[in-house]
Amino acid sequence: MEMQGNNKKIPESKKTENSLDSLSANFTPDDVKFMVGLNYKFSVEECNKNAENTISRFKAFSDNGDSSEGLGFNYTDLNI
Amino acid sequence: MPSFTFLTSLVADIAKEIDKHYVKNNTNSPPLENYHLAIIEGFKHFVECKLGKEDAIRWGYPNPEHYGIRTLVDSEMEPSILAIYIKKPTKIYKHHIIINGTLNKCWTRFTYVKELCSAFLNHYSDNNISFTESTNYRGSLTNSIEQFNKYDSAGLDNEEIEPDMFAILMATEIMIPPKYRSYTTSLIEKYNKGYIKLYDIAKTLLIPEYVLAKHIESNFYSLSTAVYDKTKWD
């Protein structure tokens, strides 16, 4: 599953009803590309739906000035 | 489509860059047991250089770190999603990797390296090579590795890897350090004789046991190891 949005117009023949396509379109005008790693244990449909939630949280984070403060969820820095 | 030869050549170059980055900040190459962090830090440094962070530093941009990759953990990420890589200029960063906070350490590491591979390959796709993205980690790992089971060393140059499997294989190769294949092989021999468990080797490498199992079950491990064993490591 590849999800990406960019400034170029998508030919009508290639447009899909993939909700992630429309979500990424809301991020324009900047180039946005999402690469999503899926857990094989789940169906593609469930993964697709859950990816939308994940990306929505990121969009809120981005709109909030790259901060999750006050948004009801909390991103933390990776510590390996 | 990218080939086995391209993959192993690329991974060998990356392994040298990882080592160079470690030695720059230390004195000698680390033993395998200390290499875990070197892989993460060194590969991230490598990818960020490709994305322009080093140039930003060199040219004196304000806040050059923002040309790198912001890595975040989302503890509320649904279990069906392992991670996402997002290329989008936000207010601060241009590249983001967000990892599922419920993963264990080994899967977190592997997932992170895989998403760094995505960021790196995405950079190539913007410029020259077209890559698409594979999203089912286990399925792609199985499919991409098993295609090599029919090979010995002959004919490999003509074997092409589906672009959507390339990032998975690339991450796997990086995580089983090319420079330390002789040592890893000696551990595998002990495992085959029943002296140690596969889990013990996975714990030494800090990679998911599943990834290690798939890799050494197939011809791919021996094929790629043969390449790295011929590589000159400083």
PDB file of C-alpha atoms in Angstrom:
ATOM      1  CA  MET A   1       0.000   0.000   0.000  1.00  0.00           C
ATOM      2  CA  GLU A   2       1.489   3.277  -1.055  1.00  0.00           C
ATOM      3  CA  MET A   3       0.046   6.550   0.035  1.00  0.00           C
ATOM      4  CA  GLN A   4       1.328   9.823  -1.187  1.00  0.00           C
ATOM      5  CA  GLY A   5       0.122  13.245  -2.019  1.00  0.00           C
ATOM      6  CA  ASN A   6       1.876  15.904  -3.975  1.00  0.00           C
ATOM      7  CA  ASN A   7       1.283  18.978  -6.012  1.00  0.00           C
ATOM      8  CA  LYS A   8       0.797  17.100  -9.246  1.00  0.00           C
ATOM      9  CA  LYS A   9      -2.703  16.341 -10.411  1.00  0.00           C
ATOM     10  CA  ILE A  10      -3.612  12.692 -10.209  1.00  0.00           C
ATOM     11  CA  PRO A  11      -5.097  11.433 -13.485  1.00  0.00           C
ATOM     12  CA  GLU A  12      -8.752  10.553 -13.139  1.00  0.00           C
ATOM     13  CA  SER A  13      -7.985   6.966 -14.072  1.00  0.00           C
ATOM     14  CA  LYS A  14      -5.631   6.607 -11.117  1.00  0.00           C
ATOM     15  CA  LYS A  15      -7.832   8.236  -8.502  1.00  0.00           C
ATOM     16  CA  THR A  16      -9.082   5.878  -5.864  1.00  0.00           C
ATOM     17  CA  GLU A  17     -11.417   6.134  -2.963  1.00  0.00           C
ATOM     18  CA  ASN A  18      -8.613   5.386  -0.600  1.00  0.00           C
ATOM     19  CA  SER A  19      -9.300   7.532   2.408  1.00  0.00           C
ATOM     20  CA  LEU A  20      -5.601   8.011   2.925  1.00  0.00           C
ATOM     21  CA  ASP A  21      -5.259   9.615  -0.476  1.00  0.00           C
ATOM     22  CA  SER A  22      -7.835  12.204   0.463  1.00  0.00           C
ATOM     23  CA  LEU A  23      -6.272  12.697   3.876  1.00  0.00           C
ATOM     24  CA  SER A  24      -2.861  13.273   2.377  1.00  0.00           C
ATOM     25  CA  ALA A  25      -4.444  15.662  -0.109  1.00  0.00           C
ATOM     26  CA  ASN A  26      -5.459  17.803   2.850  1.00  0.00           C
ATOM     27  CA  PHE A  27      -1.806  18.259   3.607  1.00  0.00           C
ATOM     28  CA  THR A  28      -1.051  19.974   0.322  1.00  0.00           C
ATOM     29  CA  PRO A  29       0.402  22.260  -1.037  1.00  0.00           C
ATOM     30  CA  ASP A  30       3.664  20.802   0.344  1.00  0.00           C
ATOM     31  CA  ASP A  31       4.834  17.407  -0.848  1.00  0.00           C
ATOM     32  CA  VAL A  32       3.626  14.776   1.543  1.00  0.00           C
ATOM     33  CA  LYS A  33       4.553  11.161   1.396  1.00  0.00           C
ATOM     34  CA  PHE A  34       3.454   8.550   3.839  1.00  0.00           C
ATOM     35  CA  MET A  35       5.077   5.202   4.126  1.00  0.00           C
ATOM     36  CA  VAL A  36       3.243   3.005   6.543  1.00  0.00           C
ATOM     37  CA  GLY A  37       4.473  -0.200   8.085  1.00  0.00           C
ATOM     38  CA  LEU A  38       1.704  -2.679   8.683  1.00  0.00           C
ATOM     39  CA  ASN A  39       1.430  -5.542  11.086  1.00  0.00           C
ATOM     40  CA  TYR A  40       0.747  -8.680   9.041  1.00  0.00           C
ATOM     41  CA  LYS A  41      -1.682  -9.998  11.640  1.00  0.00           C
ATOM     42  CA  PHE A  42      -4.313  -7.479  10.617  1.00  0.00           C
ATOM     43  CA  SER A  43      -6.383  -7.102   7.476  1.00  0.00           C
ATOM     44  CA  VAL A  44      -5.538  -4.447   4.954  1.00  0.00           C
ATOM     45  CA  GLU A  45      -8.888  -2.790   5.597  1.00  0.00           C
ATOM     46  CA  GLU A  46      -8.257  -2.544   9.313  1.00  0.00           C
ATOM     47  CA  CYS A  47      -4.732  -1.300   8.737  1.00  0.00           C
ATOM     48  CA  ASN A  48      -6.016   1.293   6.308  1.00  0.00           C
ATOM     49  CA  LYS A  49      -8.538   2.595   8.813  1.00  0.00           C
ATOM     50  CA  ASN A  50      -6.010   2.656  11.622  1.00  0.00           C
ATOM     51  CA  ALA A  51      -3.413   4.384   9.491  1.00  0.00           C
ATOM     52  CA  GLU A  52      -5.909   7.191   8.964  1.00  0.00           C
ATOM     53  CA  ASN A  53      -6.125   7.708  12.739  1.00  0.00           C
ATOM     54  CA  THR A  54      -2.356   7.645  13.028  1.00  0.00           C
ATOM     55  CA  ILE A  55      -1.924  10.220  10.302  1.00  0.00           C
ATOM     56  CA  SER A  56      -4.696  12.402  11.717  1.00  0.00           C
ATOM     57  CA  ARG A  57      -2.816  12.575  14.998  1.00  0.00           C
ATOM     58  CA  PHE A  58       0.304  13.586  13.133  1.00  0.00           C
ATOM     59  CA  LYS A  59      -1.584  16.278  11.274  1.00  0.00           C
ATOM     60  CA  ALA A  60      -2.855  17.681  14.559  1.00  0.00           C
ATOM     61  CA  PHE A  61       0.712  17.591  15.898  1.00  0.00           C
ATOM     62  CA  SER A  62       1.944  19.407  12.818  1.00  0.00           C
ATOM     63  CA  ASP A  63      -0.805  22.034  12.985  1.00  0.00           C
ATOM     64  CA  ASN A  64       0.011  22.531  16.648  1.00  0.00           C
ATOM     65  CA  GLY A  65       3.516  23.703  15.824  1.00  0.00           C
ATOM     66  CA  ASP A  66       5.132  20.287  16.076  1.00  0.00           C
ATOM     67  CA  SER A  67       3.849  19.755  19.580  1.00  0.00           C
ATOM     68  CA  SER A  68       1.433  17.253  21.021  1.00  0.00           C
ATOM     69  CA  GLU A  69       0.775  19.400  24.081  1.00  0.00           C
ATOM     70  CA  GLY A  70      -2.895  19.941  24.708  1.00  0.00           C
ATOM     71  CA  LEU A  71      -3.973  17.569  21.986  1.00  0.00           C
ATOM     72  CA  GLY A  72      -4.995  14.664  24.190  1.00  0.00           C
ATOM     73  CA  PHE A  73      -2.162  12.390  23.153  1.00  0.00           C
ATOM     74  CA  ASN A  74       1.536  12.464  23.757  1.00  0.00           C
ATOM     75  CA  TYR A  75       4.383  11.799  21.397  1.00  0.00           C
ATOM     76  CA  THR A  76       7.683  11.043  23.057  1.00  0.00           C
ATOM     77  CA  ASP A  77      11.183  11.000  21.669  1.00  0.00           C
ATOM     78  CA  LEU A  78      12.649   7.658  20.648  1.00  0.00           C
ATOM     79  CA  ASN A  79      15.134   6.266  23.108  1.00  0.00           C
ATOM     80  CA  ILE A  80      17.018   3.211  21.889  1.00  0.00           C
TER      81      ILE A  80
ATOM     82  CA  MET B   1      14.356  -2.994 -10.672  1.00  0.00           C
ATOM     83  CA  PRO B   2      17.099  -3.114  -8.092  1.00  0.00           C
ATOM     84  CA  SER B   3      19.235  -6.232  -7.921  1.00  0.00           C
ATOM     85  CA  PHE B   4      20.851  -8.401  -5.307  1.00  0.00           C
ATOM     86  CA  THR B   5      24.222  -7.011  -6.352  1.00  0.00           C
ATOM     87  CA  PHE B   6      23.010  -3.440  -5.876  1.00  0.00           C
ATOM     88  CA  LEU B   7      21.541  -4.300  -2.473  1.00  0.00           C
ATOM     89  CA  THR B   8      24.664  -5.944  -1.088  1.00  0.00           C
ATOM     90  CA  SER B   9      26.928  -3.263  -2.531  1.00  0.00           C
ATOM     91  CA  LEU B  10      24.762  -0.546  -0.985  1.00  0.00           C
ATOM     92  CA  VAL B  11      24.623  -2.281   2.383  1.00  0.00           C
ATOM     93  CA  ALA B  12      28.402  -2.793   2.407  1.00  0.00           C
ATOM     94  CA  ASP B  13      28.903   0.923   1.754  1.00  0.00           C
ATOM     95  CA  ILE B  14      26.465   1.797   4.519  1.00  0.00           C
ATOM     96  CA  ALA B  15      28.204  -0.570   6.918  1.00  0.00           C
ATOM     97  CA  LYS B  16      31.504   1.218   6.223  1.00  0.00           C
ATOM     98  CA  GLU B  17      29.854   4.584   6.845  1.00  0.00           C
ATOM     99  CA  ILE B  18      28.391   3.308  10.118  1.00  0.00           C
ATOM    100  CA  ASP B  19      31.834   2.158  11.199  1.00  0.00           C
ATOM    101  CA  LYS B  20      33.431   5.429  10.122  1.00  0.00           C
ATOM    102  CA  HIS B  21      30.876   7.383  12.130  1.00  0.00           C
ATOM    103  CA  TYR B  22      31.514   5.250  15.214  1.00  0.00           C
ATOM    104  CA  VAL B  23      35.305   5.448  14.945  1.00  0.00           C
ATOM    105  CA  LYS B  24      35.094   9.210  14.486  1.00  0.00           C
ATOM    106  CA  ASN B  25      33.472   9.492  17.900  1.00  0.00           C
ATOM    107  CA  ASN B  26      35.483   6.705  19.553  1.00  0.00           C
ATOM    108  CA  THR B  27      38.813   5.084  18.910  1.00  0.00           C
ATOM    109  CA  ASN B  28      38.336   1.563  17.573  1.00  0.00           C
ATOM    110  CA  SER B  29      35.633  -0.430  15.856  1.00  0.00           C
ATOM    111  CA  PRO B  30      33.237  -1.765  18.431  1.00  0.00           C
ATOM    112  CA  PRO B  31      32.844  -5.431  19.236  1.00  0.00           C
ATOM    113  CA  LEU B  32      29.551  -6.887  18.038  1.00  0.00           C
ATOM    114  CA  GLU B  33      27.965  -6.642  21.463  1.00  0.00           C
ATOM    115  CA  ASN B  34      28.496  -2.880  21.418  1.00  0.00           C
ATOM    116  CA  TYR B  35      27.489  -2.424  17.814  1.00  0.00           C
ATOM    117  CA  HIS B  36      23.763  -2.064  18.424  1.00  0.00           C
ATOM    118  CA  LEU B  37      23.766   1.624  19.053  1.00  0.00           C
ATOM    119  CA  ALA B  38      26.402   2.180  16.376  1.00  0.00           C
ATOM    120  CA  ILE B  39      24.011   0.805  13.756  1.00  0.00           C
ATOM    121  CA  ILE B  40      21.204   3.148  14.763  1.00  0.00           C
ATOM    122  CA  GLU B  41      23.290   6.265  15.215  1.00  0.00           C
ATOM    123  CA  GLY B  42      25.541   5.620  12.247  1.00  0.00           C
ATOM    124  CA  PHE B  43      22.766   4.767   9.817  1.00  0.00           C
ATOM    125  CA  LYS B  44      20.649   7.723  10.942  1.00  0.00           C
ATOM    126  CA  HIS B  45      23.664   9.964  10.415  1.00  0.00           C
ATOM    127  CA  PHE B  46      24.187   8.457   6.958  1.00  0.00           C
ATOM    128  CA  VAL B  47      20.568   8.968   5.924  1.00  0.00           C
ATOM    129  CA  GLU B  48      20.424  12.499   7.304  1.00  0.00           C
ATOM    130  CA  CYS B  49      23.550  13.413   5.345  1.00  0.00           C
ATOM    131  CA  LYS B  50      21.848  12.191   2.198  1.00  0.00           C
ATOM    132  CA  LEU B  51      18.780  14.236   3.057  1.00  0.00           C
ATOM    133  CA  GLY B  52      20.870  17.382   3.330  1.00  0.00           C
ATOM    134  CA  LYS B  53      21.560  17.875   7.023  1.00  0.00           C
ATOM    135  CA  GLU B  54      25.345  17.849   6.612  1.00  0.00           C
ATOM    136  CA  ASP B  55      25.098  20.411   3.833  1.00  0.00           C
ATOM    137  CA  ALA B  56      22.912  22.583   6.060  1.00  0.00           C
ATOM    138  CA  ILE B  57      25.570  22.413   8.760  1.00  0.00           C
ATOM    139  CA  ARG B  58      28.353  23.136   6.284  1.00  0.00           C
ATOM    140  CA  TRP B  59      26.538  26.087   4.777  1.00  0.00           C
ATOM    141  CA  GLY B  60      25.695  27.552   8.143  1.00  0.00           C
ATOM    142  CA  TYR B  61      21.907  27.261   7.970  1.00  0.00           C
ATOM    143  CA  PRO B  62      20.145  28.209  11.188  1.00  0.00           C
ATOM    144  CA  ASN B  63      18.904  25.097  13.028  1.00  0.00           C
ATOM    145  CA  PRO B  64      20.506  22.579  10.645  1.00  0.00           C
ATOM    146  CA  GLU B  65      19.245  19.722  12.799  1.00  0.00           C
ATOM    147  CA  HIS B  66      15.820  20.414  11.363  1.00  0.00           C
ATOM    148  CA  TYR B  67      17.022  19.073   8.034  1.00  0.00           C
ATOM    149  CA  GLY B  68      17.366  15.731   9.686  1.00  0.00           C
ATOM    150  CA  ILE B  69      14.744  13.248  10.776  1.00  0.00           C
ATOM    151  CA  ARG B  70      12.527  13.780  13.773  1.00  0.00           C
ATOM    152  CA  THR B  71      11.799  10.458  15.411  1.00  0.00           C
ATOM    153  CA  LEU B  72       8.820  10.136  17.692  1.00  0.00           C
ATOM    154  CA  VAL B  73       7.070   7.359  19.553  1.00  0.00           C
ATOM    155  CA  ASP B  74       3.289   7.129  19.530  1.00  0.00           C
ATOM    156  CA  SER B  75       2.055   4.941  22.376  1.00  0.00           C
ATOM    157  CA  GLU B  76      -1.489   5.205  21.100  1.00  0.00           C
ATOM    158  CA  MET B  77      -0.681   3.899  17.645  1.00  0.00           C
ATOM    159  CA  GLU B  78      -3.015   1.067  16.773  1.00  0.00           C
ATOM    160  CA  PRO B  79      -1.358  -2.389  16.829  1.00  0.00           C
ATOM    161  CA  SER B  80      -1.960  -2.905  13.129  1.00  0.00           C
ATOM    162  CA  ILE B  81       0.500  -0.114  12.360  1.00  0.00           C
ATOM    163  CA  LEU B  82       4.157  -0.571  13.159  1.00  0.00           C
ATOM    164  CA  ALA B  83       5.435   2.816  12.052  1.00  0.00           C
ATOM    165  CA  ILE B  84       5.037   5.595   9.567  1.00  0.00           C
ATOM    166  CA  TYR B  85       7.563   7.671   7.721  1.00  0.00           C
ATOM    167  CA  ILE B  86       6.291  11.069   6.697  1.00  0.00           C
ATOM    168  CA  LYS B  87       8.057  13.418   4.391  1.00  0.00           C
ATOM    169  CA  LYS B  88       6.419  16.748   4.975  1.00  0.00           C
ATOM    170  CA  PRO B  89       7.874  20.095   5.825  1.00  0.00           C
ATOM    171  CA  THR B  90       6.160  20.994   9.076  1.00  0.00           C
ATOM    172  CA  LYS B  91       7.009  24.082  11.075  1.00  0.00           C
ATOM    173  CA  ILE B  92      10.249  22.534  12.250  1.00  0.00           C
ATOM    174  CA  TYR B  93      11.255  19.279  10.568  1.00  0.00           C
ATOM    175  CA  LYS B  94      10.944  17.941   7.047  1.00  0.00           C
ATOM    176  CA  HIS B  95      11.166  14.225   7.733  1.00  0.00           C
ATOM    177  CA  HIS B  96       9.395  12.302  10.476  1.00  0.00           C
ATOM    178  CA  ILE B  97       9.407   8.745  11.620  1.00  0.00           C
ATOM    179  CA  ILE B  98       6.758   7.771  14.118  1.00  0.00           C
ATOM    180  CA  ILE B  99       7.037   4.384  15.735  1.00  0.00           C
ATOM    181  CA  ASN B 100       4.462   2.330  17.575  1.00  0.00           C
ATOM    182  CA  GLY B 101       5.281   2.677  21.261  1.00  0.00           C
ATOM    183  CA  THR B 102       4.025  -0.799  22.126  1.00  0.00           C
ATOM    184  CA  LEU B 103       6.751  -2.625  20.218  1.00  0.00           C
ATOM    185  CA  ASN B 104       9.504  -4.397  22.135  1.00  0.00           C
ATOM    186  CA  LYS B 105      13.088  -3.217  21.849  1.00  0.00           C
ATOM    187  CA  CYS B 106      14.083  -5.508  18.983  1.00  0.00           C
ATOM    188  CA  TRP B 107      11.054  -4.723  16.836  1.00  0.00           C
ATOM    189  CA  THR B 108      11.451  -1.030  17.640  1.00  0.00           C
ATOM    190  CA  ARG B 109      15.047  -1.147  16.401  1.00  0.00           C
ATOM    191  CA  PHE B 110      14.208  -3.102  13.267  1.00  0.00           C
ATOM    192  CA  THR B 111      11.199  -0.936  12.492  1.00  0.00           C
ATOM    193  CA  TYR B 112      13.250   2.212  12.953  1.00  0.00           C
ATOM    194  CA  VAL B 113      16.017   0.998  10.644  1.00  0.00           C
ATOM    195  CA  LYS B 114      13.414  -0.043   8.085  1.00  0.00           C
ATOM    196  CA  GLU B 115      11.816   3.408   8.148  1.00  0.00           C
ATOM    197  CA  LEU B 116      15.256   4.993   7.806  1.00  0.00           C
ATOM    198  CA  CYS B 117      15.660   2.819   4.714  1.00  0.00           C
ATOM    199  CA  SER B 118      12.328   4.184   3.465  1.00  0.00           C
ATOM    200  CA  ALA B 119      13.526   7.735   4.000  1.00  0.00           C
ATOM    201  CA  PHE B 120      16.777   6.992   2.214  1.00  0.00           C
ATOM    202  CA  LEU B 121      15.126   5.201  -0.727  1.00  0.00           C
ATOM    203  CA  ASN B 122      12.487   7.881  -0.970  1.00  0.00           C
ATOM    204  CA  HIS B 123      15.302  10.349  -1.482  1.00  0.00           C
ATOM    205  CA  TYR B 124      16.484   8.244  -4.405  1.00  0.00           C
ATOM    206  CA  SER B 125      12.979   8.085  -5.844  1.00  0.00           C
ATOM    207  CA  ASP B 126      12.831  11.829  -5.882  1.00  0.00           C
ATOM    208  CA  ASN B 127      15.969  11.927  -7.940  1.00  0.00           C
ATOM    209  CA  ASN B 128      16.598   8.829  -9.989  1.00  0.00           C
ATOM    210  CA  ILE B 129      15.299   5.439  -9.014  1.00  0.00           C
ATOM    211  CA  SER B 130      11.658   4.613  -8.611  1.00  0.00           C
ATOM    212  CA  PHE B 131      10.841   2.769  -5.422  1.00  0.00           C
ATOM    213  CA  THR B 132       7.487   1.864  -4.053  1.00  0.00           C
ATOM    214  CA  GLU B 133       6.790   0.984  -0.496  1.00  0.00           C
ATOM    215  CA  SER B 134       6.068  -2.349   1.050  1.00  0.00           C
ATOM    216  CA  THR B 135       4.048  -2.193   4.182  1.00  0.00           C
ATOM    217  CA  ASN B 136       3.530  -5.722   5.376  1.00  0.00           C
ATOM    218  CA  TYR B 137       6.815  -6.405   7.064  1.00  0.00           C
ATOM    219  CA  ARG B 138       6.538 -10.098   7.646  1.00  0.00           C
ATOM    220  CA  GLY B 139       4.935 -10.938   4.339  1.00  0.00           C
ATOM    221  CA  SER B 140       7.474  -8.914   2.414  1.00  0.00           C
ATOM    222  CA  LEU B 141      10.387 -10.347   4.343  1.00  0.00           C
ATOM    223  CA  THR B 142       9.231 -13.884   3.655  1.00  0.00           C
ATOM    224  CA  ASN B 143       8.488 -13.284  -0.023  1.00  0.00           C
ATOM    225  CA  SER B 144      11.652 -11.365  -0.730  1.00  0.00           C
ATOM    226  CA  ILE B 145      14.007 -13.754   1.021  1.00  0.00           C
ATOM    227  CA  GLU B 146      12.440 -16.953  -0.284  1.00  0.00           C
ATOM    228  CA  GLN B 147      12.856 -15.875  -3.895  1.00  0.00           C
ATOM    229  CA  PHE B 148      16.584 -16.497  -3.397  1.00  0.00           C
ATOM    230  CA  ASN B 149      16.207 -20.072  -2.229  1.00  0.00           C
ATOM    231  CA  LYS B 150      16.595 -21.366  -5.752  1.00  0.00           C
ATOM    232  CA  TYR B 151      20.053 -19.869  -6.118  1.00  0.00           C
ATOM    233  CA  ASP B 152      23.577 -20.753  -5.338  1.00  0.00           C
ATOM    234  CA  SER B 153      26.027 -18.014  -6.268  1.00  0.00           C
ATOM    235  CA  ALA B 154      25.329 -18.229 -10.005  1.00  0.00           C
ATOM    236  CA  GLY B 155      22.737 -16.056 -11.661  1.00  0.00           C
ATOM    237  CA  LEU B 156      22.408 -13.687  -8.754  1.00  0.00           C
ATOM    238  CA  ASP B 157      23.316 -10.624 -10.735  1.00  0.00           C
ATOM    239  CA  ASN B 158      20.209 -11.089 -12.814  1.00  0.00           C
ATOM    240  CA  GLU B 159      17.899 -11.579  -9.861  1.00  0.00           C
ATOM    241  CA  GLU B 160      15.829  -8.500  -9.332  1.00  0.00           C
ATOM    242  CA  ILE B 161      14.210  -7.499  -6.099  1.00  0.00           C
ATOM    243  CA  GLU B 162      10.737  -6.051  -6.159  1.00  0.00           C
ATOM    244  CA  PRO B 163      11.052  -2.417  -5.120  1.00  0.00           C
ATOM    245  CA  ASP B 164       8.486  -2.803  -2.392  1.00  0.00           C
ATOM    246  CA  MET B 165      10.583  -5.527  -0.782  1.00  0.00           C
ATOM    247  CA  PHE B 166      13.877  -3.748  -1.122  1.00  0.00           C
ATOM    248  CA  ALA B 167      13.585  -1.634   2.025  1.00  0.00           C
ATOM    249  CA  ILE B 168      12.738  -4.670   4.139  1.00  0.00           C
ATOM    250  CA  LEU B 169      15.711  -6.641   2.862  1.00  0.00           C
ATOM    251  CA  MET B 170      17.953  -3.619   3.180  1.00  0.00           C
ATOM    252  CA  ALA B 171      16.989  -3.179   6.832  1.00  0.00           C
ATOM    253  CA  THR B 172      17.531  -6.865   7.540  1.00  0.00           C
ATOM    254  CA  GLU B 173      20.979  -6.808   5.996  1.00  0.00           C
ATOM    255  CA  ILE B 174      21.994  -3.723   7.945  1.00  0.00           C
ATOM    256  CA  MET B 175      20.771  -5.188  11.211  1.00  0.00           C
ATOM    257  CA  ILE B 176      22.849  -8.358  10.795  1.00  0.00           C
ATOM    258  CA  PRO B 177      26.068  -6.371  10.480  1.00  0.00           C
ATOM    259  CA  PRO B 178      27.968  -7.277   7.296  1.00  0.00           C
ATOM    260  CA  LYS B 179      31.295  -6.695   8.981  1.00  0.00           C
ATOM    261  CA  TYR B 180      30.517  -9.253  11.653  1.00  0.00           C
ATOM    262  CA  ARG B 181      29.163 -12.053   9.468  1.00  0.00           C
ATOM    263  CA  SER B 182      31.988 -14.456  10.347  1.00  0.00           C
ATOM    264  CA  TYR B 183      31.175 -14.110  14.031  1.00  0.00           C
ATOM    265  CA  THR B 184      27.433 -14.368  13.390  1.00  0.00           C
ATOM    266  CA  THR B 185      28.019 -17.486  11.293  1.00  0.00           C
ATOM    267  CA  SER B 186      29.969 -19.063  14.152  1.00  0.00           C
ATOM    268  CA  LEU B 187      26.997 -18.405  16.437  1.00  0.00           C
ATOM    269  CA  ILE B 188      24.654 -19.967  13.890  1.00  0.00           C
ATOM    270  CA  GLU B 189      26.876 -23.061  13.771  1.00  0.00           C
ATOM    271  CA  LYS B 190      26.578 -23.358  17.541  1.00  0.00           C
ATOM    272  CA  TYR B 191      22.811 -23.029  17.189  1.00  0.00           C
ATOM    273  CA  ASN B 192      22.729 -25.755  14.527  1.00  0.00           C
ATOM    274  CA  LYS B 193      24.601 -28.057  16.914  1.00  0.00           C
ATOM    275  CA  GLY B 194      22.116 -27.274  19.661  1.00  0.00           C
ATOM    276  CA  TYR B 195      24.565 -25.444  21.931  1.00  0.00           C
ATOM    277  CA  ILE B 196      22.646 -22.178  21.932  1.00  0.00           C
ATOM    278  CA  LYS B 197      19.163 -21.057  21.056  1.00  0.00           C
ATOM    279  CA  LEU B 198      18.217 -18.850  18.131  1.00  0.00           C
ATOM    280  CA  TYR B 199      16.857 -16.449  20.707  1.00  0.00           C
ATOM    281  CA  ASP B 200      20.392 -16.112  22.124  1.00  0.00           C
ATOM    282  CA  ILE B 201      21.715 -15.002  18.742  1.00  0.00           C
ATOM    283  CA  ALA B 202      18.799 -12.622  18.242  1.00  0.00           C
ATOM    284  CA  LYS B 203      19.500 -11.167  21.673  1.00  0.00           C
ATOM    285  CA  THR B 204      23.165 -10.703  20.780  1.00  0.00           C
ATOM    286  CA  LEU B 205      22.197  -8.837  17.625  1.00  0.00           C
ATOM    287  CA  LEU B 206      19.148  -7.171  19.223  1.00  0.00           C
ATOM    288  CA  ILE B 207      16.965  -7.989  16.243  1.00  0.00           C
ATOM    289  CA  PRO B 208      13.598  -9.781  16.205  1.00  0.00           C
ATOM    290  CA  GLU B 209      14.001 -13.527  16.384  1.00  0.00           C
ATOM    291  CA  TYR B 210      11.506 -13.843  13.523  1.00  0.00           C
ATOM    292  CA  VAL B 211      13.698 -11.703  11.242  1.00  0.00           C
ATOM    293  CA  LEU B 212      16.794 -13.700  12.116  1.00  0.00           C
ATOM    294  CA  ALA B 213      15.028 -17.027  11.631  1.00  0.00           C
ATOM    295  CA  LYS B 214      13.725 -16.098   8.189  1.00  0.00           C
ATOM    296  CA  HIS B 215      17.121 -14.844   7.170  1.00  0.00           C
ATOM    297  CA  ILE B 216      19.209 -17.842   8.157  1.00  0.00           C
ATOM    298  CA  GLU B 217      16.626 -20.404   6.995  1.00  0.00           C
ATOM    299  CA  SER B 218      17.017 -19.184   3.469  1.00  0.00           C
ATOM    300  CA  ASN B 219      19.876 -19.013   1.025  1.00  0.00           C
ATOM    301  CA  PHE B 220      19.886 -15.265   1.361  1.00  0.00           C
ATOM    302  CA  TYR B 221      22.031 -15.224   4.474  1.00  0.00           C
ATOM    303  CA  SER B 222      24.747 -17.393   2.945  1.00  0.00           C
ATOM    304  CA  LEU B 223      24.592 -15.554  -0.392  1.00  0.00           C
ATOM    305  CA  SER B 224      24.930 -12.103   1.113  1.00  0.00           C
ATOM    306  CA  THR B 225      27.491 -13.256   3.686  1.00  0.00           C
ATOM    307  CA  ALA B 226      29.666 -14.579   0.856  1.00  0.00           C
ATOM    308  CA  VAL B 227      29.651 -11.071  -0.624  1.00  0.00           C
ATOM    309  CA  TYR B 228      30.536  -9.350   2.637  1.00  0.00           C
ATOM    310  CA  ASP B 229      33.245 -11.868   3.470  1.00  0.00           C
ATOM    311  CA  LYS B 230      35.013 -10.791   0.288  1.00  0.00           C
ATOM    312  CA  THR B 231      34.594  -7.112   1.168  1.00  0.00           C
ATOM    313  CA  LYS B 232      37.619  -5.297   2.475  1.00  0.00           C
ATOM    314  CA  TRP B 233      36.844  -3.928   5.933  1.00  0.00           C
ATOM    315  CA  ASP B 234      39.288  -1.484   7.453  1.00  0.00           C
TER     316      ASP B 234
END
